[in-house]
Short mmCIF file of C-alpha atoms and ligand atoms in Angstrom, two decimals:
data_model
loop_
_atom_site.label_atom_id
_atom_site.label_comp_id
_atom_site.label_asym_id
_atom_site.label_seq_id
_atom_site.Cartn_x
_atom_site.Cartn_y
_atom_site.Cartn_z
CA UNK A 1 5.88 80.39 21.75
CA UNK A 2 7.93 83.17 23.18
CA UNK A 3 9.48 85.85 20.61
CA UNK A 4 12.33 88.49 21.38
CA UNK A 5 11.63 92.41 20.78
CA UNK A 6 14.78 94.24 19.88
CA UNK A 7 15.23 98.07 19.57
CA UNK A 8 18.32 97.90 17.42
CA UNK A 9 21.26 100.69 16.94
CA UNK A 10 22.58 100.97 20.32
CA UNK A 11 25.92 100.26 20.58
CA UNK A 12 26.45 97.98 23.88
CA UNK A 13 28.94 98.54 26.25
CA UNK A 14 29.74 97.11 30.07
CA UNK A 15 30.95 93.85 30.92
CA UNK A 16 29.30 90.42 30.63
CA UNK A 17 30.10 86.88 32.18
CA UNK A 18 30.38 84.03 30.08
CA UNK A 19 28.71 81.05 31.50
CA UNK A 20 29.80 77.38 31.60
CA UNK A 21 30.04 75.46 28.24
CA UNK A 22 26.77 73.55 26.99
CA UNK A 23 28.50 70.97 24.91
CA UNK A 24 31.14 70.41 27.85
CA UNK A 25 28.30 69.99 30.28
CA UNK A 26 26.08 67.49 28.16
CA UNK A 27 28.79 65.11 28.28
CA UNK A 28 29.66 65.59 31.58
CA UNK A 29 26.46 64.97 32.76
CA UNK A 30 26.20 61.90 30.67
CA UNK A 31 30.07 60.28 31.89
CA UNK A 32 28.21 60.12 35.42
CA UNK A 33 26.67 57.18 34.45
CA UNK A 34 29.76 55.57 34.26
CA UNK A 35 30.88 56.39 37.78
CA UNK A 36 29.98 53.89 40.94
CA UNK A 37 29.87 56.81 43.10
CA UNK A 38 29.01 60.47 42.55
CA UNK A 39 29.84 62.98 40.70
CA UNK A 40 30.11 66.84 41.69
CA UNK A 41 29.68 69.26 38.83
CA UNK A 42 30.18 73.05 39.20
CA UNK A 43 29.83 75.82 36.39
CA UNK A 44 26.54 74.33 34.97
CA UNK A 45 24.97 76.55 32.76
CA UNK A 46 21.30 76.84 33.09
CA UNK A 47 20.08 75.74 29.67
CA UNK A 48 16.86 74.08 28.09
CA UNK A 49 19.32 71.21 26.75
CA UNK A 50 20.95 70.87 30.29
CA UNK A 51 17.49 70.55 32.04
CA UNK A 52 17.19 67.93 29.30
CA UNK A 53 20.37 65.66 29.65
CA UNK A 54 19.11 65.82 33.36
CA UNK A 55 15.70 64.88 32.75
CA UNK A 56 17.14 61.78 30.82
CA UNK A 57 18.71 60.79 33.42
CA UNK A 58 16.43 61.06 36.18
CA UNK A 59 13.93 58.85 33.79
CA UNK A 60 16.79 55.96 33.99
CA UNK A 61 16.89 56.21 37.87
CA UNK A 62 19.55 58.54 38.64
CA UNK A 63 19.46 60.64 41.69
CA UNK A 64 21.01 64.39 42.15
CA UNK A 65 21.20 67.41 44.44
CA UNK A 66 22.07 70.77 43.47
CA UNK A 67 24.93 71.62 45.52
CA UNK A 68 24.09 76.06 44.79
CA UNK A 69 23.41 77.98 41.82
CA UNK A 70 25.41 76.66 39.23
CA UNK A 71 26.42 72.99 41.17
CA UNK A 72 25.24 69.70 40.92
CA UNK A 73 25.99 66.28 42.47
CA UNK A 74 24.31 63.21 40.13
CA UNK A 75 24.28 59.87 41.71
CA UNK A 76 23.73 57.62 38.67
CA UNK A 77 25.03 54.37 40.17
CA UNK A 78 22.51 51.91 40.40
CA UNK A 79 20.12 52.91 36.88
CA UNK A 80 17.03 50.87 36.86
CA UNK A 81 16.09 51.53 33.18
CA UNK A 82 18.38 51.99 30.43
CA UNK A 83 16.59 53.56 27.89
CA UNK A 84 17.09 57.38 25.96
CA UNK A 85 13.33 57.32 24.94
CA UNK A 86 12.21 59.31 21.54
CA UNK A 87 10.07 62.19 23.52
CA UNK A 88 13.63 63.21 24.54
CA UNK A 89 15.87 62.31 22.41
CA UNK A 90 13.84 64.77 19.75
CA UNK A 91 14.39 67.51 21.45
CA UNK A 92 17.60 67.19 22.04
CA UNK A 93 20.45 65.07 19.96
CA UNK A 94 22.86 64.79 22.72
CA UNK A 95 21.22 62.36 24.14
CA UNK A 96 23.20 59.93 21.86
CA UNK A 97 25.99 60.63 24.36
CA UNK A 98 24.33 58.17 26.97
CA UNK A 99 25.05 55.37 24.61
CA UNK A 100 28.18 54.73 25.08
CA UNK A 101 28.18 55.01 29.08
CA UNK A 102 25.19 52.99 29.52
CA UNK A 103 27.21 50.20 27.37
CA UNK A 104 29.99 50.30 29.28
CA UNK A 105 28.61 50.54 33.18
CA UNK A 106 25.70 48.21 32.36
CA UNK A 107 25.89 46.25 29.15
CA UNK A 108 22.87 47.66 27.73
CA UNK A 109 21.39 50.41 26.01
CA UNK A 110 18.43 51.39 24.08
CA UNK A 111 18.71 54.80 23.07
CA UNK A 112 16.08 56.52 20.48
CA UNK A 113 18.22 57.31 16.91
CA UNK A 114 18.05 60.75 16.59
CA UNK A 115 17.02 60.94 13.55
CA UNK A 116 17.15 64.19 10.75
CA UNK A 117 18.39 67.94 11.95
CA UNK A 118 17.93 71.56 10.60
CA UNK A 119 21.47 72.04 10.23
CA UNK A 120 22.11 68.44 8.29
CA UNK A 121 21.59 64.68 8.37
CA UNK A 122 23.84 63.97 10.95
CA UNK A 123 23.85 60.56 11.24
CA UNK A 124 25.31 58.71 14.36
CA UNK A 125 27.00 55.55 12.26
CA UNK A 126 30.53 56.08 13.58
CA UNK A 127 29.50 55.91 17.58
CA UNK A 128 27.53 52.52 16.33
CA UNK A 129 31.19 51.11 14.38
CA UNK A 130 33.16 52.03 16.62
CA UNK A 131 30.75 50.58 19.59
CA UNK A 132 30.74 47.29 17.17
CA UNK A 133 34.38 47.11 17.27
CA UNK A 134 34.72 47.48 20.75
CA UNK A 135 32.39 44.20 20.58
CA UNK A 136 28.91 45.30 21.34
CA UNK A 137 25.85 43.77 19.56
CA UNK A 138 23.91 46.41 18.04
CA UNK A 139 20.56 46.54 16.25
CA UNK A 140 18.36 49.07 14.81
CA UNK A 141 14.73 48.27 15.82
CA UNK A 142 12.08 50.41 15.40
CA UNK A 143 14.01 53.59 15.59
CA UNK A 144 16.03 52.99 18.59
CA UNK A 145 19.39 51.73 18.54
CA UNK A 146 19.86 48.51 20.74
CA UNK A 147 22.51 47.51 21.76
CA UNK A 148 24.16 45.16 24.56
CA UNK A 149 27.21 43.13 25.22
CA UNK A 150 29.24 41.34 28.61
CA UNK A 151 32.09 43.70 28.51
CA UNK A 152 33.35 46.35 26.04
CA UNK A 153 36.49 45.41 24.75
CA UNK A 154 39.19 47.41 23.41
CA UNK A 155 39.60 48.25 19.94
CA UNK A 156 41.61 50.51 17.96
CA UNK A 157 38.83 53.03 15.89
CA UNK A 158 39.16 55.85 13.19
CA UNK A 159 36.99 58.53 12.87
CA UNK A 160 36.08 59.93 9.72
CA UNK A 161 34.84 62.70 9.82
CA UNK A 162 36.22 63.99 12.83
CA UNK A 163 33.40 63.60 14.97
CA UNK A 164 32.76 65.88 18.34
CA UNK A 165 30.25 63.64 20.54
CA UNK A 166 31.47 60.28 18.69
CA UNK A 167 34.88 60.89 20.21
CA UNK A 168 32.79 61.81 23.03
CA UNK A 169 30.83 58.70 23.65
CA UNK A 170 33.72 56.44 22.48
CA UNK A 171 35.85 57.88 24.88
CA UNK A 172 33.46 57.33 27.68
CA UNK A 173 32.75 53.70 26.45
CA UNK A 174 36.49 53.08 26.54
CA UNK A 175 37.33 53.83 29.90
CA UNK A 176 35.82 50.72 31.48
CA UNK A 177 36.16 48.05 28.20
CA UNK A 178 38.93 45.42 28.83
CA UNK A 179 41.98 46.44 27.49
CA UNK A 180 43.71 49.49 25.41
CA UNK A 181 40.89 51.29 22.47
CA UNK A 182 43.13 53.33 20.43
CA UNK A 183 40.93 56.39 18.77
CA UNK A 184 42.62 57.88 15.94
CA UNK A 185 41.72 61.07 14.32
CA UNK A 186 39.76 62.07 17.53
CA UNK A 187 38.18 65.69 18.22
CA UNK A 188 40.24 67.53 20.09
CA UNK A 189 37.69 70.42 20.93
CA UNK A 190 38.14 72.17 24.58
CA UNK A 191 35.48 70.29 25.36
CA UNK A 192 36.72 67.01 24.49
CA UNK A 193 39.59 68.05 26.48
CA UNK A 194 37.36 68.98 29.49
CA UNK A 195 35.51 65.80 29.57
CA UNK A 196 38.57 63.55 29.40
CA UNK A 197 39.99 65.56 32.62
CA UNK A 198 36.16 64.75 34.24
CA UNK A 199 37.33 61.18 33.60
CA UNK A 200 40.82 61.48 34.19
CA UNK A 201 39.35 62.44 37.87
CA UNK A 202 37.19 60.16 37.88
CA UNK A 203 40.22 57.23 37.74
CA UNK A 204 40.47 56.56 34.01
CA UNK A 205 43.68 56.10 32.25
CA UNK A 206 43.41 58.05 28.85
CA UNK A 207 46.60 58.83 26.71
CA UNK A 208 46.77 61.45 24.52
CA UNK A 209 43.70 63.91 25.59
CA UNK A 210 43.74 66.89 23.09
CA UNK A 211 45.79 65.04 20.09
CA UNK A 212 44.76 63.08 17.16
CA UNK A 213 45.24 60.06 18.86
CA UNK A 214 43.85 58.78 22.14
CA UNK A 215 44.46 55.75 23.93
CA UNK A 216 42.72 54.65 26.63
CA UNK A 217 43.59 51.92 29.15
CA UNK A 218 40.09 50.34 30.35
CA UNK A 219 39.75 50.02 34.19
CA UNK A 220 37.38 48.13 36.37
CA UNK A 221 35.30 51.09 38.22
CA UNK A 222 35.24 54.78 37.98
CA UNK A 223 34.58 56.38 41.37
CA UNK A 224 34.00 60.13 42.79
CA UNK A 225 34.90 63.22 41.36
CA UNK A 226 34.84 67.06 41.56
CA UNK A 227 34.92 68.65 38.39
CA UNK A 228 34.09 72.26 36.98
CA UNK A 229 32.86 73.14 33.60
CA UNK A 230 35.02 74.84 31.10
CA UNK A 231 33.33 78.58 29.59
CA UNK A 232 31.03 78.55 26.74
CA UNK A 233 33.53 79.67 23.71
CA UNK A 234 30.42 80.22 21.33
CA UNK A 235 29.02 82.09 24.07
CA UNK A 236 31.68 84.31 24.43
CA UNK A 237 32.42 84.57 20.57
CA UNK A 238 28.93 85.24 20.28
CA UNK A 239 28.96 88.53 22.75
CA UNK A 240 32.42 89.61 21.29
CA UNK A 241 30.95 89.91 18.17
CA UNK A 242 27.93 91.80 19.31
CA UNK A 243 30.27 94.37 20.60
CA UNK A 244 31.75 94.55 17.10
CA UNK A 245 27.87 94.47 14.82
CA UNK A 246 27.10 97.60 17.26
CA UNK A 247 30.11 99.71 17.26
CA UNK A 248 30.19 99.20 21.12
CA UNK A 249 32.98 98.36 23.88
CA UNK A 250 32.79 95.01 25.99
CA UNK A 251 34.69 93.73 28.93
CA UNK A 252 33.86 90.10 28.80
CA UNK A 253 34.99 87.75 31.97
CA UNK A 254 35.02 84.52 32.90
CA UNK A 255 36.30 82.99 29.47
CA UNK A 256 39.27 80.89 28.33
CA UNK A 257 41.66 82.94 25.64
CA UNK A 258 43.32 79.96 24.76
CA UNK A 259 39.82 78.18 23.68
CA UNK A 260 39.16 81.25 21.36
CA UNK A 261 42.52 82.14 19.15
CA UNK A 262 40.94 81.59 15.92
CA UNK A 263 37.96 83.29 16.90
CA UNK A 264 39.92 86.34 18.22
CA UNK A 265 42.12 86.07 14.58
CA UNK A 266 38.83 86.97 12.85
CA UNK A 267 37.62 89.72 15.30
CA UNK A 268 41.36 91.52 14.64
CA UNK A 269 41.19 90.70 10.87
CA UNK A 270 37.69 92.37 10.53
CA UNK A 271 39.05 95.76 12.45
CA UNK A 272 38.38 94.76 16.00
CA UNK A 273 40.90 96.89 18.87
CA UNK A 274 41.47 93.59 21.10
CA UNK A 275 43.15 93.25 24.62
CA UNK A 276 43.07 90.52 27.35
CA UNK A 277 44.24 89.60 31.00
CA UNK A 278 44.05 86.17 32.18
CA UNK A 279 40.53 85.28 32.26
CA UNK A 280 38.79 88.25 30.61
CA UNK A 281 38.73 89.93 26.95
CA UNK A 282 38.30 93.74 25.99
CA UNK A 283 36.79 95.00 22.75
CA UNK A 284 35.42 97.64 20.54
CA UNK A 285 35.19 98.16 17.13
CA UNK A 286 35.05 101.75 15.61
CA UNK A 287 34.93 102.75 12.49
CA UNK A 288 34.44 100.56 9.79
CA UNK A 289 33.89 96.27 9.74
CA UNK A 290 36.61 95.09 7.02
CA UNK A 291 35.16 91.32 5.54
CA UNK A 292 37.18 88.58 6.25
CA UNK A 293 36.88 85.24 3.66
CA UNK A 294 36.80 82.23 6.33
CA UNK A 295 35.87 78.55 5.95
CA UNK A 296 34.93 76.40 9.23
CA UNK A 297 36.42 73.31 10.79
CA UNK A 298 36.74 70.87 13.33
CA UNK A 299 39.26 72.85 16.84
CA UNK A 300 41.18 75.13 16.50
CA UNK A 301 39.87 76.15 12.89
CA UNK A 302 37.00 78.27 13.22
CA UNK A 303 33.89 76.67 14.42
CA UNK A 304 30.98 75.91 12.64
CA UNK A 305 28.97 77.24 16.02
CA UNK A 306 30.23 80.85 15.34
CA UNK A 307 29.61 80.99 11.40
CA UNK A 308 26.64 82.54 11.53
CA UNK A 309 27.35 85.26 13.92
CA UNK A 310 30.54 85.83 11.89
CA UNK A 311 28.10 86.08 8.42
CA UNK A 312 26.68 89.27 10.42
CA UNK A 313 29.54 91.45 11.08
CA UNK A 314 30.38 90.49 7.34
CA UNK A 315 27.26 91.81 5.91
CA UNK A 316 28.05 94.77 8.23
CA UNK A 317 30.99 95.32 5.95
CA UNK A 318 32.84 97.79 3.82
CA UNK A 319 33.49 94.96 0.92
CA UNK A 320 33.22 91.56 0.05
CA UNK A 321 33.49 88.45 1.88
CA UNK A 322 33.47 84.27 1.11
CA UNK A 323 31.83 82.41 4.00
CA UNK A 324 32.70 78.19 3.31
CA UNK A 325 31.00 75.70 6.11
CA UNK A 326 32.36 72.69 5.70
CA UNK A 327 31.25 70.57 8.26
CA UNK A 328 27.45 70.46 8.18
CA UNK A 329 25.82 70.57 5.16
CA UNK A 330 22.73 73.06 5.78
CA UNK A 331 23.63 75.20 7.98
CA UNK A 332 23.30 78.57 6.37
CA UNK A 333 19.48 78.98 6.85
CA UNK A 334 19.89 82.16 8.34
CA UNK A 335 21.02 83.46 5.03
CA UNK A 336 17.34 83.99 3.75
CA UNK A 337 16.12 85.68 7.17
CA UNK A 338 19.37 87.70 7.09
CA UNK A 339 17.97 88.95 3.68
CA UNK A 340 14.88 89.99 5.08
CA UNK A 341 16.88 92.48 6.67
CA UNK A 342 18.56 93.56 3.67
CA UNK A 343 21.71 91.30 3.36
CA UNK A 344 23.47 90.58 0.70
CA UNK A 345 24.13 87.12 -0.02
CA UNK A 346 24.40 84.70 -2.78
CA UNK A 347 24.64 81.45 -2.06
CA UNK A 348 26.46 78.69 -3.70
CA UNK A 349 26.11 74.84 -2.30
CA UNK A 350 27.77 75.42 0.90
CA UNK A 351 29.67 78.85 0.26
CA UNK A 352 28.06 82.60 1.10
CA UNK A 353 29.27 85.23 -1.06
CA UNK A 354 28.81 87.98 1.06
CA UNK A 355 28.19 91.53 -0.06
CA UNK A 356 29.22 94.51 2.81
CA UNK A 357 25.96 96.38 3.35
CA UNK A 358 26.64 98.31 6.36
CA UNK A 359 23.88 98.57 7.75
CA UNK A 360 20.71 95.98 7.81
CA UNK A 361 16.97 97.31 8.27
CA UNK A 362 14.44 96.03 11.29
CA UNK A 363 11.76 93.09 10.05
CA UNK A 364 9.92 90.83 11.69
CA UNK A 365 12.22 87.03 11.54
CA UNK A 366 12.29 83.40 12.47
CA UNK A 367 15.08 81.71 13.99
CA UNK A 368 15.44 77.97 12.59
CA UNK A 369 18.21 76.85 14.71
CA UNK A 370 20.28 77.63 17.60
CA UNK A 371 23.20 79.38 16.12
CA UNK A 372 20.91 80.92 13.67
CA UNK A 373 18.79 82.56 16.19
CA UNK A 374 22.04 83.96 17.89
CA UNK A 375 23.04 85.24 14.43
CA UNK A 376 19.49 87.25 14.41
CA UNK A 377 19.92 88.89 17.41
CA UNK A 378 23.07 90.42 16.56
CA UNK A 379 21.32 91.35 13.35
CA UNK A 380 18.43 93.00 15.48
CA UNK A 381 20.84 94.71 17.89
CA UNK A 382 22.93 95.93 14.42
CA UNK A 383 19.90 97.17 12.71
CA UNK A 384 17.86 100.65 13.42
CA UNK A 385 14.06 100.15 14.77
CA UNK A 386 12.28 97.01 16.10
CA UNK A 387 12.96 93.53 14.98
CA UNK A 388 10.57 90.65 16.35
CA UNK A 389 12.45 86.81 16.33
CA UNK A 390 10.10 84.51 16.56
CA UNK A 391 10.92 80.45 18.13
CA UNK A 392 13.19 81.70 20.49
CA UNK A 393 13.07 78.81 21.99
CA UNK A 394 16.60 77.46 19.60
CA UNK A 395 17.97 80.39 21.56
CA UNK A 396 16.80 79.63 24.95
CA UNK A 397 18.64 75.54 24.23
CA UNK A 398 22.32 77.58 23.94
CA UNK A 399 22.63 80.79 25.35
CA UNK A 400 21.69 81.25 29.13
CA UNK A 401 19.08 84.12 29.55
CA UNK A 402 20.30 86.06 27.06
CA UNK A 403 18.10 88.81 26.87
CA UNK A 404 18.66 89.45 30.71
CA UNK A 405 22.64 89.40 29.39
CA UNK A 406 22.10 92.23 26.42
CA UNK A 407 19.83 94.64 28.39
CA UNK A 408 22.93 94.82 31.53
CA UNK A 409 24.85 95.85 28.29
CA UNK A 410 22.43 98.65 27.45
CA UNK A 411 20.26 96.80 24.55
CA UNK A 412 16.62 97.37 24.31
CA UNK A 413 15.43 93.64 24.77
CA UNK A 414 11.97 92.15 25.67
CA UNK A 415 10.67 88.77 26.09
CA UNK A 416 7.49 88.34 24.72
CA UNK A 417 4.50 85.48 25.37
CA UNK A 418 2.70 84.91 22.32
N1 LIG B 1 29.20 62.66 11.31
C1 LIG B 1 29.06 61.50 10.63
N2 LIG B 1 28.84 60.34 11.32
C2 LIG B 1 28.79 60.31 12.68
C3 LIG B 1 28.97 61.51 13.39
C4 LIG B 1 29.17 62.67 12.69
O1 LIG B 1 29.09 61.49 9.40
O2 LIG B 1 28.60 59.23 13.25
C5 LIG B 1 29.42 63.93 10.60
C6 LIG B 1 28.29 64.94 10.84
O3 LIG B 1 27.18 64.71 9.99
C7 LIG B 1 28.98 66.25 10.55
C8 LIG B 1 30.42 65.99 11.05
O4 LIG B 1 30.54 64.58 11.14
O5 LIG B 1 29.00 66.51 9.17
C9 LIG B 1 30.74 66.60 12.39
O6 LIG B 1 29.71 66.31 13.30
P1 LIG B 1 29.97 66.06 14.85
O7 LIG B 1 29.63 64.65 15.18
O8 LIG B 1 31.31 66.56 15.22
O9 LIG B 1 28.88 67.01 15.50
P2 LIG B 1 28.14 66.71 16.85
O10 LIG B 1 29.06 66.00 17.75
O11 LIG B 1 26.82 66.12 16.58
C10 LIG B 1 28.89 68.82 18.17
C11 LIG B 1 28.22 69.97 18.85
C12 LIG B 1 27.65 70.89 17.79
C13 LIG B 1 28.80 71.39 16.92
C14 LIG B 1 29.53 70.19 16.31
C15 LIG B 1 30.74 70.58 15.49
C16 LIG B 1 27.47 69.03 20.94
C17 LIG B 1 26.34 68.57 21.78
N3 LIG B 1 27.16 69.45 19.72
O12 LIG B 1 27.90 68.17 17.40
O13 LIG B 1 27.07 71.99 18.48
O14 LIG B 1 28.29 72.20 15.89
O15 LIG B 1 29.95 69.29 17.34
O16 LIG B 1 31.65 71.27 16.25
O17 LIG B 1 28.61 69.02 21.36
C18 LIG B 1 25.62 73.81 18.74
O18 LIG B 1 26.04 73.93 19.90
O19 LIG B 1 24.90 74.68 18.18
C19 LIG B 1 25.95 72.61 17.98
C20 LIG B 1 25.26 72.21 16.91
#
């Protein structure tokens, strides 16, 4: 298992590019099952959880070329085996995301249920209702969820909770069902957004892309399309606040500003100097971190993906700060490494009272998730002297070679076999 070496207190400085989004791609990836032709992908990130999705598709018969670096074409149009098996689905939850595209292009599914997560339960029951009331027959056997049906038919579904890949796999199940599905209370995350344009190119009708309500006119076939990934906002949120936990000055390229107001909101709120041009954000932070009290929520409240990263700079502080996640229901684990370090914290069900250190001391920690781990490096590159993350392998799912990124920015990073 691979660990990261940090040599913390520099403050980092240069410019960085953001790579393509990892929960735009997933679904991407997945909506070319529903396509009778090929699909052309460009700004893939290279990820573990990409090389995944991939994988699962390739196991069901699917074909692809990379087209360059970052490109891929996926030919997924006549699958011989329609099944997400358990080895995968394990290791990766978006594999769920298959469900609803496998329904819809071939009447069957049998896709592994994914089971517990670090961060919560996160159960899957409203892609199987509102699969049910689009008409498919659905059974849990032996921890897969099987399901089949003739056609999908449309059906007018509410989400609640707002759900990111439910809307996700609805949407894609949808698009070829008979008639209108109506899908109120949908996500309406960037990368819903950039998934329903994948579609949209692809030939489906959908209404509404980006609002509460969706509604999407089935059609007969999907054919060929060209489409390009959007940026990774955590990614991008995550490096803006490293330039912040070190004191340094970032150019950061290749994002979306529009994708990241609320995270930019907090960066100004905690004493960030902030400026941008079309596609690329400068920062620094001198001085001293003010807290800032924030809760999470679904787009375009603050995300959940960034609360972590966000509990850093706070411990950072000059004061006291209120951290509330509301939308998964253990995801602070990185409290009790944090205090390893010398944070701060008191926690109270799902709220952080945060209590400004300043500065956070070097120990050897364990990252227990992906945004987690993120949230240790920035404490490693914040703190004086060596700190040692061990599992970086939660990193390695979200965050394309990320210790290659921080040492072009001046940090003192190593990769280390164990
Ligand atoms: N929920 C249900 N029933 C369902 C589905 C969801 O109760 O059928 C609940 C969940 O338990 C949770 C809430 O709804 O409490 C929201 O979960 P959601 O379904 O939106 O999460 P997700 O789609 O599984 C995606 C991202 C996560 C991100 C969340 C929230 C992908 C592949 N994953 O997960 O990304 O945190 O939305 O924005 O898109 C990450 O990248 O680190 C990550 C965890």
């Amino acid at each position: 298992m691979q660990k990261l070496k940090i040599n913390g207190g520099i403050s980092l400085s240069g410019e960085i590019d953001i790579s393509g989004s990892k929960n735009a791609a997933l679904p991407i990836i997945a909506s070319s099952i529903l396509s009778s032709s090929c699909l052309k992908i460009s700004n893939i990130p290279k990820l573990h959880d990409v090389s995944t999705m991939i994988e699962l598709l390739k196991t069901m018969g699917a074909s692809y070329t990379n087209q360059g670096d970052y490109c891929l074409k996926i030919e997924a149009n006549n699958l011989n085996n329609h099944i997400a098996p358990y080895h995968l689905v394990k290791t990766m939850r978006a594999s769920i995301l298959v469900l609803g595209p496998l329904l819809a292009r071939y009447g069957k599914a049998r896709v592994s249920l994914p089971g517990g997560c670090a961060i919560g339960a996160r159960p899957v029951n409203l892609h199987i209702d509102g699969l049910r009331k689009m008409g498919a027959d659905i059974q849990i056997k032996e921890g897969y969820i099987d399901a089949k049906v003739n056609r999908l038919k449309g059906a007018k579904i509410f989400l609640d909770p707002i759900t990111v890949t439910g809307t996700a796999n609805l949407m894609m199940a949808a698009t070829l069902a008979e008639g209108k599905t109506i899908i109120e209370n949908a996500a309406i995350e960037p990368e819903i957004v950039n998934l329903g344009e994948c579609l949209q190119s692809m030939g489906a009708k959908i209404g509404g892309l980006g609002t509460r309500v969706m509604s999407i006119e089935g059609v007969d076939y999907l054919g060929e399309a060209d489409h390009e990934v959007i940026p990774d906002r955590i990614e991008a949120a995550t490096f803006l606040i490293a330039a912040c936990v070190t004191k340094g000055s970032l150019r950061v390229n290749r994002v979306r500003i529009d994708h990241l107001d609320s995270v930019i909101d907090l960066l100004k709120r905690a004493g960030a100097t902030i400026s941008f041009d079309e596609n690329h954000i400068d920062i620094s932070l001198k001085g001293a971190i003010k807290p800032i009290d924030f809760t999470t929520n679904p787009y375009p409240g603050v995300p959940t993906d960034v609360q972590a990263q966000f509990m850093v700079l706070n411990v950072l502080a000059e004061g006291d700060s209120k951290i509330i996640e509301t939308i998964f229901e253990n995801r602070l684990m990185h409290v009790l490494e944090l205090q390893r370090m010398g944070a701060s914290i008191n926690l109270d069900k799902n709220t952080a009272y945060v209590k400004g250190v300043r500065k956070l001391s070097a120990a050897p920690v364990m990252a227990t998730d992906l945004r987690a781990s993120a949230a240790l490096v920035l404490a490693g590159l914040a703190a004086k002297g060596e700190t040692i993350i061990d599992r970086i392998y939660h990193i390695d799912r979200g965050y394309e070679e990320i210790d290659q990124k921080l040492f072009q920015l001046g940090a003192k990073v190593l990769r280390l076999d164990s």
